[in-house]
Short mmCIF file of C-alpha atoms in Angstrom, two decimals:
data_model
loop_
_atom_site.label_atom_id
_atom_site.label_comp_id
_atom_site.label_asym_id
_atom_site.label_seq_id
_atom_site.Cartn_x
_atom_site.Cartn_y
_atom_site.Cartn_z
CA MET A 1 0.07 -0.17 -0.24
CA THR A 2 1.57 3.35 -1.17
CA PHE A 3 1.69 6.16 1.61
CA ALA A 4 -0.83 8.40 -0.21
CA ALA A 5 -3.62 5.28 0.21
CA ALA A 6 -2.63 5.04 3.88
CA THR A 7 -3.05 8.32 4.05
CA GLU A 8 -6.57 8.33 2.39
CA LEU A 9 -7.70 5.08 4.48
CA ALA A 10 -6.58 7.21 7.69
CA ALA A 11 -8.69 9.73 6.78
CA ALA A 12 -11.68 7.89 5.91
CA THR A 13 -11.51 5.73 9.28
CA ASN A 14 -11.18 8.95 11.25
CA GLU A 15 -14.24 10.36 9.38
CA ASN A 16 -16.30 7.23 10.06
CA LEU A 17 -15.24 7.47 13.70
CA ALA A 18 -16.31 11.04 13.93
CA ASN A 19 -19.55 9.90 12.43
CA ILE A 20 -20.18 7.12 14.88
CA SER A 21 -19.16 9.81 17.93
CA ASN A 22 -21.93 12.15 16.69
CA THR A 23 -23.91 9.27 16.36
CA LEU A 24 -23.78 8.34 20.01
CA ILE A 25 -23.92 11.75 21.45
CA TYR A 26 -27.36 11.88 19.44
CA SER A 27 -28.12 8.47 20.77
CA SER A 28 -27.16 9.57 24.32
CA MET A 29 -29.49 12.47 24.20
CA ALA A 30 -32.41 10.28 23.42
CA VAL A 31 -31.79 8.11 26.28
CA TYR A 32 -31.38 11.19 28.74
CA THR A 33 -34.81 12.53 27.49
CA LEU A 34 -36.32 9.03 28.45
CA ALA A 35 -34.44 9.39 31.89
CA PHE A 36 -36.13 12.91 32.14
CA PHE A 37 -39.32 11.41 31.69
CA ALA A 38 -38.63 8.58 34.03
CA TYR A 39 -37.52 11.08 36.94
CA ILE A 40 -40.82 13.15 36.43
CA ALA A 41 -42.70 10.19 36.84
CA GLU A 42 -40.82 9.06 39.93
CA TRP A 43 -41.49 12.94 41.22
CA THR A 44 -45.13 12.81 40.20
CA PHE A 45 -46.23 9.69 41.43
CA GLY A 46 -43.47 8.90 44.09
CA SER A 47 -44.56 9.39 47.74
CA ARG A 48 -42.87 12.22 49.79
CA SER A 49 -39.55 12.00 51.27
CA LYS A 50 -39.28 10.99 54.97
CA VAL A 51 -38.13 14.44 55.75
CA SER A 52 -41.24 16.04 54.65
CA ARG A 53 -43.50 12.64 55.78
CA THR A 54 -42.05 13.04 59.53
CA ALA A 55 -42.53 17.01 59.14
CA ALA A 56 -46.01 16.66 58.53
CA ALA A 57 -47.11 14.09 60.84
CA LEU A 58 -45.61 16.27 63.85
CA THR A 59 -46.95 19.15 62.50
CA ALA A 60 -50.52 18.07 61.66
CA THR A 61 -53.45 20.57 61.96
CA LYS A 62 -56.89 20.42 63.11
CA ASP A 63 -59.23 23.20 62.26
CA GLY A 64 -56.49 25.06 61.41
CA LYS A 65 -54.46 24.71 64.85
CA LYS A 66 -51.64 22.55 65.36
CA ALA A 67 -52.54 19.12 66.69
CA ALA A 68 -50.75 17.84 69.83
CA ALA A 69 -47.97 15.45 69.18
CA PRO A 70 -49.00 11.93 69.91
CA ALA A 71 -48.00 10.30 72.99
CA VAL A 72 -45.21 7.57 72.24
CA THR A 73 -45.96 4.10 74.02
CA VAL A 74 -43.39 1.39 74.81
CA LYS A 75 -43.39 -1.96 76.30
CA LYS A 76 -41.49 -2.24 79.62
CA ALA A 77 -41.22 -4.99 82.16
CA GLY A 78 -44.11 -6.58 80.89
CA GLY A 79 -46.44 -3.40 80.82
CA THR A 80 -46.51 -0.19 78.72
CA ALA A 81 -45.04 3.09 79.75
CA VAL A 82 -46.35 6.54 78.28
CA LEU A 83 -42.92 8.73 77.40
CA GLU A 84 -43.02 12.58 76.60
CA ARG A 85 -44.70 13.66 73.45
CA PRO A 86 -41.81 14.65 70.81
CA LYS A 87 -40.74 17.85 70.08
CA ILE A 88 -42.70 19.68 66.98
CA ILE A 89 -40.13 20.53 64.43
CA THR A 90 -40.89 21.97 61.41
CA ARG A 91 -37.50 22.16 59.66
CA ALA A 92 -33.57 20.99 60.30
CA ALA A 93 -31.74 23.82 62.05
CA ALA A 94 -28.03 24.70 60.61
CA GLY A 95 -25.77 22.12 61.88
CA ALA A 96 -28.30 19.55 63.34
CA ARG A 97 -30.24 16.74 62.38
CA ASP A 98 -33.82 17.50 64.01
CA VAL A 99 -35.56 15.88 61.26
CA PRO A 100 -34.04 12.90 59.69
CA ASP A 101 -33.09 12.85 55.94
CA GLY A 102 -35.03 10.75 53.60
CA PRO A 103 -34.24 9.33 50.29
CA GLY A 104 -35.37 12.44 48.75
CA ALA A 105 -37.81 12.08 45.81
CA HIS A 106 -37.91 8.47 46.12
CA GLY A 107 -39.87 7.99 49.38
CA GLY A 108 -41.47 4.90 50.65
CA ASN A 109 -43.91 4.47 47.59
CA ALA A 110 -43.23 1.43 45.67
CA GLN A 111 -44.32 2.88 42.31
CA GLY A 112 -42.49 5.99 42.89
CA ASP A 113 -39.33 4.15 43.66
CA LEU A 114 -39.88 1.96 40.92
CA TYR A 115 -39.74 4.95 38.13
CA GLY A 116 -36.71 6.02 40.20
CA ARG A 117 -34.70 3.01 39.57
CA ILE A 118 -35.60 3.14 35.87
CA ALA A 119 -34.38 6.55 35.66
CA VAL A 120 -31.34 5.80 37.07
CA SER A 121 -30.98 2.85 34.98
CA LEU A 122 -31.51 5.03 31.86
CA THR A 123 -29.00 7.42 33.20
CA VAL A 124 -26.21 5.00 33.57
CA LEU A 125 -27.03 3.85 29.78
CA ALA A 126 -27.01 7.27 28.77
CA PHE A 127 -23.80 8.04 30.47
CA ALA A 128 -22.28 4.66 28.98
CA ILE A 129 -23.35 5.73 25.51
CA GLU A 130 -21.99 9.28 25.66
CA PHE A 131 -18.83 8.00 27.13
CA GLY A 132 -18.74 6.06 24.16
CA GLY A 133 -19.19 9.18 21.96
CA VAL A 134 -16.54 11.39 23.53
CA LEU A 135 -14.15 8.00 23.20
CA THR A 136 -14.49 7.54 19.48
CA ARG A 137 -14.44 11.37 19.10
CA ALA A 138 -11.08 10.89 20.67
CA LEU A 139 -10.04 8.08 18.25
CA SER A 140 -10.95 9.84 15.34
CA VAL A 141 -8.18 12.72 16.19
CA GLN A 142 -5.97 10.38 18.03
CA ARG A 143 -5.72 12.82 20.79
CA ALA A 144 -7.78 13.88 24.01
CA PRO A 145 -11.32 15.00 23.12
CA TRP A 146 -11.38 18.59 24.56
CA GLY A 147 -9.34 20.75 22.08
CA ASN A 148 -12.49 22.78 21.29
CA MET A 149 -15.75 24.08 23.23
CA TYR A 150 -17.96 21.31 21.47
CA GLU A 151 -15.25 18.58 22.79
CA PHE A 152 -14.91 20.12 26.08
CA ASN A 153 -19.15 20.32 26.46
CA ILE A 154 -19.77 16.86 25.76
CA THR A 155 -16.55 15.71 28.04
CA PHE A 156 -18.02 17.81 30.86
CA SER A 157 -21.52 16.42 30.63
CA THR A 158 -20.36 13.06 30.81
CA VAL A 159 -17.92 13.70 33.83
CA ALA A 160 -20.78 15.48 35.40
CA VAL A 161 -23.32 12.56 35.02
CA GLY A 162 -20.31 10.30 36.20
CA VAL A 163 -19.85 12.34 38.96
CA TYR A 164 -23.68 11.91 40.58
CA LEU A 165 -23.54 7.93 39.38
CA ALA A 166 -20.32 7.79 41.63
CA LEU A 167 -22.13 9.39 44.34
CA LEU A 168 -24.93 6.79 44.02
CA ALA A 169 -22.83 4.02 43.78
CA LEU A 170 -21.18 5.24 46.96
CA LYS A 171 -24.76 5.09 48.36
CA LYS A 172 -24.97 8.46 49.23
CA ASN A 173 -28.42 10.26 49.16
CA VAL A 174 -28.22 12.32 45.92
CA ARG A 175 -30.90 10.70 43.91
CA TRP A 176 -32.88 14.14 44.13
CA LEU A 177 -30.08 15.57 42.01
CA GLY A 178 -31.22 13.17 38.92
CA LEU A 179 -33.89 15.50 37.60
CA PRO A 180 -32.30 18.85 37.64
CA LEU A 181 -28.94 17.13 36.45
CA VAL A 182 -30.42 15.18 33.45
CA THR A 183 -32.55 18.50 32.48
CA THR A 184 -29.35 20.58 32.39
CA VAL A 185 -27.30 17.87 30.85
CA LEU A 186 -30.00 17.77 27.50
CA LEU A 187 -29.42 21.72 27.47
CA ASP A 188 -25.85 21.21 27.32
CA LEU A 189 -25.72 18.78 24.68
CA GLY A 190 -28.34 20.69 22.66
CA LEU A 191 -26.18 23.54 22.78
CA ALA A 192 -23.20 21.52 22.16
CA VAL A 193 -24.60 19.56 18.77
CA THR A 194 -26.04 22.98 17.50
CA VAL A 195 -24.28 25.91 18.28
CA LEU A 196 -20.84 24.78 19.48
CA TYR A 197 -20.26 21.64 17.09
CA THR A 198 -16.74 21.84 15.49
CA ALA A 199 -15.56 19.21 13.09
CA SER A 200 -12.73 16.86 14.24
CA ASP A 201 -9.29 18.36 13.52
CA GLN A 202 -5.94 18.30 14.80
CA LEU A 203 -4.81 20.82 17.56
CA VAL A 204 -2.77 24.15 16.88
CA PRO A 205 0.88 23.47 18.03
CA ALA A 206 0.36 25.46 21.40
CA LEU A 207 -1.95 22.61 22.32
CA ASP A 208 -0.01 19.88 21.42
CA SER A 209 1.56 19.04 24.74
CA TYR A 210 1.00 16.48 27.74
CA TRP A 211 -0.21 19.17 29.86
CA LEU A 212 -3.19 19.07 27.91
CA TYR A 213 -4.20 15.96 29.55
CA ILE A 214 -3.21 17.02 32.90
CA HIS A 215 -4.60 20.89 32.91
CA VAL A 216 -7.70 20.47 31.04
CA SER A 217 -9.05 17.10 32.34
CA THR A 218 -8.54 18.54 36.13
CA ALA A 219 -10.14 21.76 34.75
CA ILE A 220 -13.46 19.28 33.38
CA PHE A 221 -13.43 17.48 36.61
CA CYS A 222 -13.65 20.70 38.65
CA GLY A 223 -16.41 22.06 36.61
CA ALA A 224 -18.57 18.89 37.05
CA VAL A 225 -18.08 19.12 40.66
CA PHE A 226 -18.85 22.71 40.93
CA TYR A 227 -21.62 22.32 39.03
CA VAL A 228 -23.29 19.59 41.45
CA GLY A 229 -22.37 21.98 44.13
CA ALA A 230 -24.20 24.50 42.57
CA MET A 231 -27.13 22.62 41.63
CA SER A 232 -27.27 21.75 45.47
CA SER A 233 -27.01 25.70 46.28
CA ILE A 234 -30.08 26.47 44.14
CA LEU A 235 -32.26 23.64 45.33
CA TYR A 236 -30.98 24.77 49.07
CA LEU A 237 -32.29 28.17 48.37
CA PHE A 238 -35.68 26.92 47.51
CA LYS A 239 -35.93 24.52 49.91
CA ASP A 240 -34.74 27.05 52.80
CA SER A 241 -37.35 29.36 51.62
CA TYR A 242 -40.04 26.91 51.78
CA GLU A 243 -39.15 25.79 55.43
CA ASN A 244 -39.21 29.16 56.23
CA LYS A 245 -42.79 29.94 54.92
CA LEU A 246 -43.68 26.65 56.75
CA GLU A 247 -42.10 27.65 60.17
CA ASN A 248 -43.42 31.23 59.99
CA GLY A 249 -47.29 29.69 59.44
CA GLY A 250 -47.20 30.13 55.71
CA LYS A 251 -49.05 27.76 53.40
CA PRO A 252 -46.98 27.36 50.03
CA GLY A 253 -48.71 26.30 46.98
CA ARG A 254 -49.41 22.62 45.74
CA PHE A 255 -46.85 22.91 43.21
CA ALA A 256 -44.04 24.25 45.41
CA THR A 257 -45.20 21.81 48.18
CA SER A 258 -45.22 18.58 45.50
CA VAL A 259 -41.39 19.84 44.80
CA MET A 260 -40.07 20.67 47.98
CA GLU A 261 -41.34 17.81 50.10
CA ARG A 262 -39.26 15.32 47.77
CA LEU A 263 -35.96 16.97 48.64
CA PRO A 264 -33.66 16.43 51.89
CA ALA A 265 -33.73 19.23 54.38
CA SER A 266 -32.37 22.60 53.63
CA ALA A 267 -29.52 21.93 56.29
CA SER A 268 -28.38 18.65 54.40
CA LEU A 269 -28.57 20.47 51.02
CA ASP A 270 -26.15 23.05 52.19
CA LYS A 271 -23.73 20.63 54.03
CA PHE A 272 -23.66 18.51 50.77
CA SER A 273 -22.90 21.66 48.58
CA TYR A 274 -20.23 22.92 51.05
CA ARG A 275 -18.33 19.48 51.38
CA VAL A 276 -18.24 18.85 47.67
CA ASN A 277 -17.20 22.52 46.73
CA ALA A 278 -14.38 22.03 49.62
CA ALA A 279 -13.14 18.86 48.39
CA VAL A 280 -12.65 19.56 44.91
CA PHE A 281 -10.95 23.20 45.56
CA PRO A 282 -7.50 21.92 46.04
CA LEU A 283 -7.64 20.41 42.67
CA TRP A 284 -8.79 23.50 40.98
CA THR A 285 -5.74 25.27 42.63
CA PHE A 286 -3.42 22.68 41.09
CA THR A 287 -5.59 23.13 37.73
CA ILE A 288 -4.66 26.95 37.88
CA ILE A 289 -0.79 25.96 38.72
CA ALA A 290 -0.81 23.57 35.95
CA GLY A 291 -1.96 26.07 33.40
CA ALA A 292 0.66 28.38 34.49
CA ILE A 293 3.31 25.62 33.93
CA TRP A 294 1.63 24.92 30.40
CA ALA A 295 2.04 28.59 29.52
CA GLY A 296 5.45 28.81 30.52
CA ASP A 297 6.28 25.89 28.40
CA ALA A 298 3.77 27.50 25.40
CA TRP A 299 4.67 30.94 25.64
CA GLY A 300 7.57 31.48 27.55
CA ARG A 301 5.84 33.14 30.52
CA TYR A 302 3.82 31.60 33.26
CA TRP A 303 1.49 34.16 33.89
CA GLY A 304 0.31 37.29 32.02
CA TRP A 305 -2.75 38.28 32.92
CA ASP A 306 -4.89 36.87 30.03
CA PRO A 307 -8.45 36.89 30.01
CA LYS A 308 -8.76 33.19 30.61
CA GLU A 309 -5.91 33.30 33.20
CA THR A 310 -7.85 36.21 35.08
CA TRP A 311 -10.98 34.96 35.22
CA SER A 312 -9.55 31.54 36.70
CA PHE A 313 -8.06 33.48 39.50
CA ILE A 314 -11.43 35.30 39.86
CA THR A 315 -12.97 32.21 40.13
CA TRP A 316 -10.33 30.65 42.44
CA VAL A 317 -10.95 33.83 44.68
CA ALA A 318 -14.70 33.61 44.74
CA TYR A 319 -14.51 29.87 45.71
CA ALA A 320 -11.87 30.91 48.38
CA CYS A 321 -14.45 33.45 49.81
CA TYR A 322 -17.04 30.70 50.02
CA LEU A 323 -15.03 28.39 51.74
CA HIS A 324 -13.84 31.17 54.01
CA ALA A 325 -17.54 32.42 54.61
CA ARG A 326 -19.07 29.16 55.29
CA ALA A 327 -16.55 28.20 57.65
CA THR A 328 -17.32 31.70 59.58
CA ALA A 329 -20.07 31.98 62.07
CA GLY A 330 -23.09 34.04 60.57
CA TRP A 331 -21.92 33.48 57.29
CA LYS A 332 -23.45 30.05 57.02
CA GLY A 333 -26.92 29.30 54.95
CA ARG A 334 -28.22 31.61 52.49
CA LYS A 335 -25.24 34.31 52.31
CA ALA A 336 -22.94 31.43 51.92
CA ALA A 337 -25.05 29.82 49.24
CA TYR A 338 -25.35 33.38 47.23
CA ILE A 339 -21.30 33.40 47.34
CA ALA A 340 -21.20 29.79 45.95
CA LEU A 341 -23.55 30.60 42.82
CA ALA A 342 -21.51 33.54 42.47
CA ALA A 343 -18.32 31.61 42.19
CA PHE A 344 -19.94 29.03 39.56
CA ALA A 345 -20.99 32.01 37.38
CA CYS A 346 -17.46 33.14 37.22
CA TRP A 347 -16.52 29.38 35.90
CA LEU A 348 -19.35 29.62 33.41
CA PHE A 349 -18.49 33.18 32.32
CA ASN A 350 -14.64 31.95 32.36
CA TYR A 351 -15.74 29.21 29.81
CA TYR A 352 -18.41 30.60 27.69
CA GLY A 353 -18.13 34.25 27.90
CA VAL A 354 -14.38 34.48 27.88
CA ASN A 355 -14.08 31.65 25.13
CA ILE A 356 -16.84 33.12 22.64
CA PHE A 357 -16.51 37.09 23.51
CA VAL A 358 -12.95 37.89 24.81
CA THR A 359 -10.02 37.79 22.59
CA GLY A 360 -6.69 36.47 23.81
CA LYS A 361 -4.34 33.91 23.82
CA HIS A 362 -6.99 31.36 24.84
CA SER A 363 -8.87 31.93 21.60
CA TYR A 364 -6.72 29.89 19.43
CA ALA A 365 -8.86 26.79 19.73
CA GLY A 366 -11.94 28.26 18.41
CA VAL A 367 -15.55 27.24 19.49
#
């Protein structure tokens, strides 16, 4: 076989792999859509979480007034003894576990739990298909599959779902995250295949470095975990408002009640957001350091206040402020959640805004 024929065969093979990648990405979107409807069915037909069922039982009303808490009887020495009535609790206080956490959207209802299991199974299948799309994209260009925004997007959404599934595999109570996660992943993939799509191509010389695997991969992973933390912060703000309204004697609407009662307690959501953000923050620090080292190799200087570098640093400062505020008395809860969301907004702007609207040394990758 001549060199020209071999080159032509390799080009055809790469093009076929790129087409397979596109097909797999679209297929994953179809399965994610099925998972989305399964999560909707879980939230629609499933029972309320243990948190909400406990709170409802403890705050039952009769004729508009709060009913007395039921007495508790236990067997004791062949007879029965009456214990004190339990304290009525409408919400879990910050740093406390007054209302026990339940399984979120999948309460004790067998039908709702079945839909939830189907949803998770479909999410696993969609993740596997999307991962296959990312892998074949990498094979089509014989490099890491994050040389442009399209590749970054499909890899980012794959890692975000992977983080969610890993938490489930570790027996963490995060199934409540499934619906908002799948919804935003579908939006992310829709944006990727319609607006950000870029045909497979080789890297420009500045990107052709082993630092691509180190720096960009950690940036993608950090962004995925920051995203999970941001979703938890958003849900926390809604659940905290809902709990405050109940505590003050208000009566939320039917839709708000239906949604909010399927989430863990606000204190648990706040704690979860803090833990994931704190866990990944050191890796984000390493990401910035790795980028500076790569810049020294590629451009002969470690830091030049390029827009991408500047906003990476701003994001680092924002998350550092969040972690400091979260650990400071008086700044837990809503105040800290606002800082966390502002920090994630900085990360999003660093990716979308800087890449699309701002010109700098990082603009060579194109869309």
